[in-house]
Amino acid sequence: EDQVTQSPEALRLQEGESSSLNCSYTVSGLRGLFWYRQDPGKGPEFLFTLYSAGEEKEKERLKATLTKKESFLHITAPKPEDSATYLCAVHIREGSNNAGNMLTFGGGTRLMVKP
Amino acid sequence: NAGVTQTPKFQVLKTGQSMTLQCAQDMNHNSMYWYRQDPGMGLRLIYYSASEGTTDKGEVPNGYNVSRLNKREFSLRLESAAPSQTSVYFCASGPPRNTQYFGPGTRLTVL
């Protein structure tokens, strides 16, 4: 069964304390891995897409990396405004009409950054 | 560019009532999706539409119907609401096989 597991479930950091969030997956034929940020009461906001092992992408204090079994979201010198829930999702197969993009989401990591 | 918009933002229903959640996107995307998000369950796909005129079931389609009205609009209908359908519903859109962009969500409570 295809699975996506995120760890830890919750992470408390002091401002400036760098850390990493993990997304491990057991899927056959990964077609893409996506990272989203979700603030309370809002919809997920797209951050990154990774397609192949070894790929890395950066945006401000965030850097996403991908291996054959997991992805990491590294947060360098976080600020309180980085507090949010971070979701990862994998594209595991296409829809019956061969054009869809069905994503399987992990449970998320709730990040809290204290000033 | 408004992106993906959803109406209503909040709704309270009684068991057995029906309602339609509306979603529209102005990014000219072919594919549109409906998800529900529940504590401890993450985001789960209800239905999706790969292109105008097509719809397919996702992981949790029971109790729901959808209509792809045109390229911009994708609606989700609850014919007879049940307490188990209390959730936050998100619509998303995107180009095929690529990133999905989400709306702000509809918070539904079924009493």
Coordinates of N, CA, C and O in Angstrom, one line a residue, chain A residues 49-57 64-67:
Chain A
T49 N 8.2 21.5 -5.9 CA 8.0 20.2 -6.5 C 9.4 19.5 -6.8 O 10.3 20.2 -7.3
L50 N 9.6 18.3 -6.4 CA 10.8 17.5 -6.7 C 10.5 16.3 -7.5 O 9.5 15.6 -7.2
Y51 N 11.3 16.0 -8.5 CA 10.9 14.9 -9.4 C 11.9 13.7 -9.4 O 11.4 12.6 -9.6
S52 N 13.1 14.0 -9.0 CA 14.1 12.8 -9.1 C 15.1 12.9 -7.9 O 15.4 14.0 -7.4
A53 N 15.5 11.7 -7.5 CA 16.5 11.6 -6.4 C 17.7 12.5 -6.7 O 18.2 12.5 -7.8
G54 N 18.1 13.2 -5.7 CA 19.3 14.1 -5.8 C 18.9 15.6 -6.1 O 19.7 16.5 -6.0
E55 N 17.6 15.8 -6.5 CA 17.2 17.1 -6.8 C 17.0 18.0 -5.5 O 16.6 17.5 -4.5
E56 N 17.3 19.2 -5.6 CA 17.2 20.2 -4.5 C 16.6 21.5 -5.0 O 16.8 21.9 -6.1
K57 N 15.7 22.1 -4.1 CA 15.2 23.4 -4.5 C 15.2 24.3 -3.2 O 15.0 23.8 -2.1
A64 N 14.4 22.1 0.0 CA 13.9 20.7 -0.1 C 14.8 19.8 -0.8 O 15.4 20.3 -1.9
T65 N 15.0 18.6 -0.3 CA 15.8 17.6 -1.0 C 15.1 16.3 -1.1 O 14.1 16.1 -0.4
L66 N 15.5 15.5 -2.1 CA 14.8 14.3 -2.4 C 15.8 13.1 -2.6 O 16.8 13.2 -3.3
T67 N 15.5 12.0 -1.9 CA 16.2 10.7 -2.1 C 15.2 9.7 -2.6 O 14.0 10.0 -2.9

